[in-house]
Short mmCIF file of C-alpha atoms and ligand atoms in Angstrom, two decimals:
data_model
loop_
_atom_site.label_atom_id
_atom_site.label_comp_id
_atom_site.label_asym_id
_atom_site.label_seq_id
_atom_site.Cartn_x
_atom_site.Cartn_y
_atom_site.Cartn_z
CA MET A 1 236.49 207.24 239.52
CA LYS A 2 236.45 203.83 239.18
CA ALA A 3 237.37 202.17 235.42
CA ALA A 4 238.55 199.13 233.83
CA VAL A 5 242.00 199.94 232.54
CA LEU A 6 243.90 197.77 230.54
CA HIS A 7 247.37 198.10 231.34
CA ALA A 8 248.72 195.24 228.92
CA SER A 9 247.85 192.12 227.55
CA GLN A 10 245.94 189.72 229.75
CA ASP A 11 246.02 192.67 232.11
CA ILE A 12 243.01 194.41 232.60
CA ARG A 13 242.36 196.01 236.20
CA TYR A 14 239.55 197.18 237.91
CA GLU A 15 240.96 200.57 239.61
CA GLU A 16 240.40 203.99 240.31
CA CYS A 17 241.39 206.40 237.85
CA PRO A 18 241.31 210.30 237.34
CA THR A 19 237.37 211.32 236.41
CA PRO A 20 237.59 213.01 232.81
CA GLU A 21 237.39 217.01 233.12
CA ILE A 22 233.90 218.20 231.12
CA ARG A 23 235.96 220.14 227.65
CA PRO A 24 234.02 222.80 225.52
CA GLY A 25 231.66 220.89 223.00
CA CYS A 26 231.49 217.92 225.35
CA VAL A 27 228.92 216.60 227.42
CA LYS A 28 230.34 214.36 230.58
CA ILE A 29 228.23 210.59 230.45
CA ASN A 30 227.63 209.00 234.37
CA VAL A 31 228.43 205.42 232.16
CA ARG A 32 225.14 203.05 232.82
CA ALA A 33 226.94 199.75 230.67
CA CYS A 34 228.87 199.18 228.77
CA GLY A 35 229.25 196.36 225.66
CA ILE A 36 232.27 193.84 225.59
CA CYS A 37 232.39 193.94 221.47
CA GLY A 38 234.28 191.44 219.21
CA SER A 39 236.68 194.14 218.75
CA ASP A 40 237.50 194.77 222.36
CA ILE A 41 238.33 190.72 222.68
CA PRO A 42 242.02 190.66 221.21
CA ARG A 43 242.43 194.00 222.74
CA VAL A 44 242.42 192.78 225.88
CA LEU A 45 243.43 188.97 225.36
CA GLY A 46 245.74 189.19 222.89
CA ASP A 47 247.69 192.28 221.40
CA ALA A 48 245.61 193.95 219.19
CA ALA A 49 245.19 197.73 221.94
CA HIS A 50 246.50 200.56 220.53
CA PHE A 51 248.50 201.91 223.15
CA PHE A 52 248.80 201.04 227.20
CA PRO A 53 246.88 202.05 229.73
CA ILE A 54 244.02 202.49 227.63
CA VAL A 55 239.69 202.26 229.28
CA LEU A 56 238.17 200.49 226.28
CA GLY A 57 234.17 200.50 225.54
CA HIS A 58 232.47 201.86 222.86
CA GLU A 59 229.06 200.04 222.78
CA PHE A 60 228.04 202.39 225.57
CA SER A 61 224.99 204.06 227.20
CA GLY A 62 223.88 206.18 230.35
CA GLU A 63 223.03 209.58 231.70
CA VAL A 64 224.14 213.01 231.02
CA VAL A 65 225.49 214.84 234.29
CA GLU A 66 227.36 217.30 233.13
CA ILE A 67 227.79 219.48 229.56
CA ALA A 68 229.85 221.84 228.29
CA ASP A 69 228.67 226.10 228.28
CA ASP A 70 228.10 226.14 224.09
CA VAL A 71 226.17 222.72 224.36
CA LYS A 72 222.38 223.49 222.34
CA ASN A 73 221.32 219.87 221.68
CA ILE A 74 222.01 217.73 224.60
CA ALA A 75 220.84 218.94 228.70
CA VAL A 76 221.79 217.20 232.09
CA GLY A 77 219.64 214.15 232.53
CA ASP A 78 219.34 212.81 228.72
CA HIS A 79 219.85 209.17 228.14
CA VAL A 80 222.21 208.79 225.65
CA VAL A 81 224.35 206.38 223.85
CA CYS A 82 227.70 207.35 222.50
CA ALA A 83 228.38 206.95 218.88
CA PRO A 84 232.06 206.08 218.80
CA LEU A 85 233.83 207.05 215.87
CA ILE A 86 235.21 211.07 215.93
CA PRO A 87 236.32 211.23 211.90
CA CYS A 88 238.45 214.75 210.69
CA PHE A 89 235.55 216.22 209.00
CA ASP A 90 237.50 217.65 206.64
CA CYS A 91 239.41 214.51 204.26
CA PRO A 92 237.84 214.29 200.36
CA ASP A 93 235.93 211.26 202.24
CA CYS A 94 234.07 213.95 205.62
CA ALA A 95 233.44 215.79 202.89
CA LEU A 96 231.15 213.44 200.94
CA GLY A 97 229.48 212.34 204.01
CA ASN A 98 231.20 209.00 204.46
CA PHE A 99 232.43 209.35 207.61
CA SER A 100 233.24 205.92 208.64
CA LEU A 101 236.45 205.34 205.82
CA CYS A 102 237.71 208.59 206.93
CA LYS A 103 241.30 207.78 207.78
CA HIS A 104 242.66 210.43 209.69
CA TYR A 105 239.67 209.92 212.79
CA THR A 106 239.81 208.79 216.79
CA PHE A 107 237.78 206.11 217.92
CA ILE A 108 236.24 207.02 221.48
CA GLY A 109 236.82 203.35 223.17
CA SER A 110 240.21 202.15 221.03
CA ARG A 111 242.11 204.94 220.41
CA ILE A 112 240.74 207.22 223.56
CA PHE A 113 239.18 206.60 226.62
CA GLY A 114 235.87 204.91 226.38
CA GLY A 115 233.32 204.12 227.93
CA MET A 116 234.47 201.16 231.00
CA ALA A 117 234.41 203.37 233.34
CA GLU A 118 232.26 205.23 235.78
CA TYR A 119 232.68 208.45 233.92
CA VAL A 120 233.65 209.56 230.25
CA VAL A 121 233.49 213.31 228.22
CA ILE A 122 232.52 212.77 224.24
CA PRO A 123 232.36 215.44 221.66
CA ALA A 124 228.26 215.77 222.33
CA ARG A 125 227.18 215.41 218.13
CA ASN A 126 228.78 211.48 219.77
CA ALA A 127 225.76 211.45 221.84
CA VAL A 128 222.54 210.12 220.32
CA LYS A 129 219.23 210.15 222.53
CA PHE A 130 216.72 207.74 223.34
CA SER A 131 214.26 206.90 225.35
CA ALA A 132 214.14 207.03 229.12
CA GLU A 133 211.83 204.30 228.97
CA ARG A 134 214.53 202.06 226.99
CA SER A 135 217.08 200.25 230.27
CA PHE A 136 220.70 200.95 229.25
CA GLU A 137 221.35 197.88 228.97
CA GLU A 138 218.64 197.55 225.60
CA ALA A 139 220.24 201.11 224.36
CA ALA A 140 223.90 199.76 224.77
CA LEU A 141 222.93 197.06 221.87
CA LEU A 142 222.29 200.11 219.82
CA GLU A 143 225.51 200.76 217.98
CA PRO A 144 225.85 196.87 216.77
CA ALA A 145 222.37 197.27 216.09
CA THR A 146 223.47 200.55 213.99
CA VAL A 147 226.09 198.32 212.00
CA GLY A 148 222.97 196.47 210.81
CA CYS A 149 221.71 199.43 209.58
CA HIS A 150 224.62 200.50 207.44
CA GLY A 151 224.69 197.07 205.84
CA VAL A 152 220.71 197.00 204.74
CA LEU A 153 221.46 200.95 203.42
CA CYS A 154 224.98 199.65 201.47
CA ASN A 155 223.37 196.99 199.99
CA ASP A 156 220.54 199.44 198.07
CA PHE A 157 217.85 197.37 200.13
CA LYS A 158 214.13 198.10 198.75
CA GLY A 159 211.16 196.29 200.12
CA GLY A 160 209.52 193.28 198.73
CA GLY A 161 212.56 191.08 197.82
CA THR A 162 213.92 187.81 199.84
CA THR A 163 217.07 187.78 202.25
CA ALA A 164 219.33 185.94 203.77
CA VAL A 165 221.01 186.65 206.23
CA VAL A 166 224.08 184.13 206.92
CA GLY A 167 225.55 184.43 210.75
CA ALA A 168 222.15 184.16 213.46
CA GLY A 169 225.52 186.84 215.88
CA THR A 170 224.15 189.79 217.48
CA ILE A 171 225.38 191.81 214.05
CA GLY A 172 223.22 189.42 211.85
CA LEU A 173 220.13 189.46 214.00
CA PHE A 174 219.48 193.46 213.56
CA THR A 175 220.86 193.24 210.33
CA ALA A 176 217.64 190.95 209.65
CA GLN A 177 215.47 193.75 211.53
CA TRP A 178 216.61 196.29 209.48
CA ALA A 179 215.58 194.09 206.21
CA ALA A 180 212.19 193.42 207.50
CA LEU A 181 211.64 197.05 209.09
CA LEU A 182 212.36 198.13 205.55
CA GLY A 183 210.21 195.92 203.42
CA ALA A 184 211.59 192.61 203.23
CA SER A 185 209.05 189.79 201.96
CA LYS A 186 210.73 186.77 203.76
CA VAL A 187 213.65 186.78 205.72
CA VAL A 188 215.54 183.35 206.77
CA PHE A 189 218.79 182.98 209.10
CA PHE A 190 221.69 180.57 207.84
CA ASP A 191 224.09 178.97 210.89
CA VAL A 192 226.17 176.37 211.90
CA ASP A 193 224.57 176.67 215.70
CA ASP A 194 220.73 175.56 216.40
CA ASP A 195 220.76 177.20 219.73
CA ARG A 196 221.93 180.15 218.13
CA LEU A 197 219.21 180.04 215.15
CA GLN A 198 216.37 178.95 217.87
CA LEU A 199 217.12 182.35 219.70
CA ALA A 200 217.27 184.29 216.84
CA LYS A 201 213.86 182.61 215.20
CA ASP A 202 212.84 183.74 219.48
CA ILE A 203 213.85 186.87 219.95
CA THR A 204 213.22 187.70 215.54
CA GLY A 205 210.25 185.15 214.37
CA PHE A 206 212.22 184.67 211.71
CA ASP A 207 213.04 180.88 210.22
CA GLY A 208 216.78 179.39 210.48
CA VAL A 209 218.23 176.84 208.43
CA ASN A 210 220.96 174.59 209.88
CA THR A 211 223.67 174.70 206.82
CA ARG A 212 225.54 171.61 208.46
CA ASN A 213 222.19 170.15 207.72
CA ILE A 214 221.30 170.74 204.18
CA ALA A 215 223.56 172.25 201.65
CA PRO A 216 222.29 176.36 201.26
CA ALA A 217 222.03 176.30 197.96
CA ASP A 218 219.09 173.69 197.82
CA ALA A 219 217.84 175.02 200.53
CA ALA A 220 217.82 178.70 198.82
CA LYS A 221 215.91 176.91 196.01
CA GLN A 222 213.15 175.25 199.06
CA LEU A 223 212.24 178.53 200.65
CA THR A 224 212.34 180.65 197.20
CA GLY A 225 212.61 178.99 193.98
CA ARG A 226 215.13 181.05 192.63
CA GLY A 227 217.49 181.93 195.73
CA PHE A 228 217.70 185.04 197.61
CA ASP A 229 217.55 188.75 196.10
CA TYR A 230 219.43 190.03 199.14
CA VAL A 231 221.90 188.38 200.78
CA PHE A 232 224.01 189.64 204.40
CA GLY A 233 227.51 188.29 205.72
CA ALA A 234 227.29 188.77 208.84
CA SER A 235 229.82 186.07 210.11
CA GLY A 236 233.19 185.81 209.96
CA ALA A 237 233.85 182.24 209.27
CA CYS A 238 235.41 180.56 205.78
CA PRO A 239 232.34 178.62 204.44
CA SER A 240 229.72 181.44 205.07
CA TYR A 241 231.81 183.87 202.73
CA ILE A 242 230.70 180.55 200.27
CA ASN A 243 227.21 180.61 201.56
CA CYS A 244 226.44 183.88 200.58
CA PHE A 245 226.97 183.18 197.02
CA GLU A 246 225.19 179.98 196.91
CA LEU A 247 222.15 181.60 198.36
CA ALA A 248 222.20 184.42 195.74
CA ALA A 249 219.46 184.52 192.92
CA ASN A 250 220.35 185.79 190.03
CA HIS A 251 221.18 189.67 190.10
CA ALA A 252 221.32 189.27 194.24
CA HIS A 253 222.55 192.16 196.08
CA VAL A 254 225.09 190.96 198.10
CA CYS A 255 226.56 192.59 200.91
CA PHE A 256 229.93 191.59 203.32
CA VAL A 257 228.61 193.02 206.81
CA GLY A 258 231.01 190.59 209.17
CA THR A 259 235.19 190.56 209.24
CA PRO A 260 236.55 187.13 208.37
CA THR A 261 238.14 185.77 210.79
CA GLY A 262 241.43 184.12 208.64
CA PRO A 263 241.99 183.11 205.23
CA VAL A 264 238.85 182.89 203.02
CA THR A 265 239.21 181.23 199.90
CA PHE A 266 237.09 180.52 196.81
CA THR A 267 237.16 177.67 193.88
CA ALA A 268 236.95 179.10 190.37
CA ALA A 269 232.85 177.36 190.49
CA GLN A 270 232.48 179.15 193.65
CA TRP A 271 233.73 182.72 192.32
CA GLU A 272 232.53 182.48 189.60
CA MET A 273 228.87 182.37 190.57
CA ILE A 274 229.38 186.44 190.46
CA ASN A 275 229.64 185.96 187.01
CA ARG A 276 227.31 183.60 185.88
CA ARG A 277 224.81 185.01 188.69
CA GLU A 278 225.70 189.34 188.03
CA LEU A 279 225.78 189.68 191.54
CA ARG A 280 226.35 192.96 193.14
CA VAL A 281 228.48 192.40 195.53
CA THR A 282 229.47 194.98 198.32
CA GLY A 283 230.74 195.96 201.29
CA SER A 284 230.10 197.79 204.85
CA TRP A 285 232.03 199.57 207.36
CA MET A 286 231.03 200.16 210.67
CA SER A 287 227.79 202.76 210.87
CA PHE A 288 228.15 206.68 209.92
CA SER A 289 226.72 208.84 207.44
CA ALA A 290 225.27 212.69 207.06
CA PRO A 291 224.29 214.15 208.75
CA PHE A 292 226.84 213.40 211.70
CA PRO A 293 226.55 210.90 212.74
CA GLY A 294 223.83 209.80 210.23
CA HIS A 295 220.43 207.56 209.78
CA GLU A 296 221.63 204.51 211.34
CA TRP A 297 221.58 206.09 214.22
CA THR A 298 218.65 208.68 213.99
CA MET A 299 216.67 204.84 212.68
CA CYS A 300 218.21 203.03 215.13
CA ALA A 301 216.99 205.10 218.61
CA GLN A 302 213.71 206.18 216.75
CA TYR A 303 213.63 202.68 216.29
CA LEU A 304 214.32 201.55 219.70
CA ASP A 305 211.83 204.53 221.35
CA ASP A 306 208.77 203.19 220.08
CA GLY A 307 209.54 199.40 220.30
CA ARG A 308 209.73 198.63 216.43
CA LEU A 309 213.78 197.68 217.46
CA LYS A 310 214.41 194.59 219.62
CA CYS A 311 217.70 195.00 221.55
CA ASP A 312 216.30 191.71 223.54
CA ARG A 313 217.34 191.23 226.99
CA ARG A 314 218.34 187.90 224.94
CA MET A 315 220.90 188.66 223.10
CA ILE A 316 223.03 189.50 226.32
CA HIS A 317 224.91 187.20 227.93
CA LYS A 318 225.55 188.18 230.84
CA LEU A 319 225.66 191.47 232.95
CA PHE A 320 228.98 191.87 235.00
CA PRO A 321 229.59 194.50 237.55
CA LEU A 322 232.14 196.55 235.84
CA SER A 323 234.15 195.87 239.05
CA GLN A 324 234.38 192.34 237.87
CA CYS A 325 235.42 193.92 234.09
CA LYS A 326 238.93 190.72 234.53
CA GLU A 327 235.73 188.04 234.60
CA ALA A 328 234.02 189.22 232.30
CA PHE A 329 236.85 189.03 229.53
CA ASP A 330 238.25 185.65 230.38
CA CYS A 331 234.47 184.64 229.74
CA TYR A 332 236.32 184.65 226.03
CA LYS A 333 239.13 182.45 226.75
CA ASN A 334 235.95 179.97 225.88
CA PRO A 335 234.43 182.09 222.90
CA ALA A 336 231.73 179.22 222.03
CA SER A 337 230.31 179.56 225.51
CA VAL A 338 229.57 183.09 224.89
CA LYS A 339 225.69 182.99 223.74
CA GLY A 340 225.95 187.00 222.81
CA ARG A 341 226.86 190.43 224.08
CA ILE A 342 228.31 189.91 227.39
CA MET A 343 228.15 193.38 229.30
CA LEU A 344 229.57 195.73 231.96
CA VAL A 345 227.40 197.45 234.01
CA ASN A 346 228.26 200.44 236.74
CA PRO A 347 225.07 200.38 239.77
ZN1 LIG B 401 231.66 197.67 218.04
ZN1 LIG B 402 238.10 212.57 207.66
#
């Protein structure tokens, strides 16, 4: 088969590679679409790869072409998306169902070979079915959708509250959609990029505020009278962390879904907002819960199938054939030019 094989930093090649063999408990997938995640970029352009050579790709969908004899829940011909974490299922965190927190895990597409290939073999329990009426490209957005869903669940979200989403990128769009699907009375995006805010509005229908034009605290007051009940940090930029506190109402729930892109610093007064407002601040990591892979996956697949969750084509910046994997990663040498996911597709 052909695959995008990473041989060294900046050295990704589309080349012949052994087709993986089926193993007990596993399914073989003909990959049709594979998104490039933010976490893949330093693996290819920087020095974050765990080893070489490696086939990356954890946000992928495809068609099942072979199953092991002992596999019951998946059939040849099923359209599936990959839930990429392989936890140990044995440690105290796994016993509690907190699979994202397992320390003895492996991960499809970063620690073992992933979906930037024609074929990949994964455990059947990591394959999540979706309706054949949905496209492979839409379904390849399901992993980031589950990350947004997990953030909303981690933030102890209850319907009826007002919700601010700081950062209108892919994860922010899904976080906002899940807050709305679970009953938010109002959802507002905060970002520094008008194009992103406009696209977020076009796809989800929710208004956005550019925090370059108005102080977040003033915007929160105008929009809600008292600040937002739920705040989600879906950006990694330092000022966005401060904005999350500025937007929060007294006793608000604040959840950081995004991971910082550099040092984050607060003044004493900024940090003290946690005290003075008695905020509940939490984080979320990946998108797994019990029973594995979790509600996030069942909910996202179901809501994708019935059309309530929008994995909109406009969230995809560009599709590249897998043979142009190098060109696809080169786009990130100018990250500001990339608006949304880049996907590698097999014809
Ligand atoms: Zn990812
Ligand atoms: Zn474990």
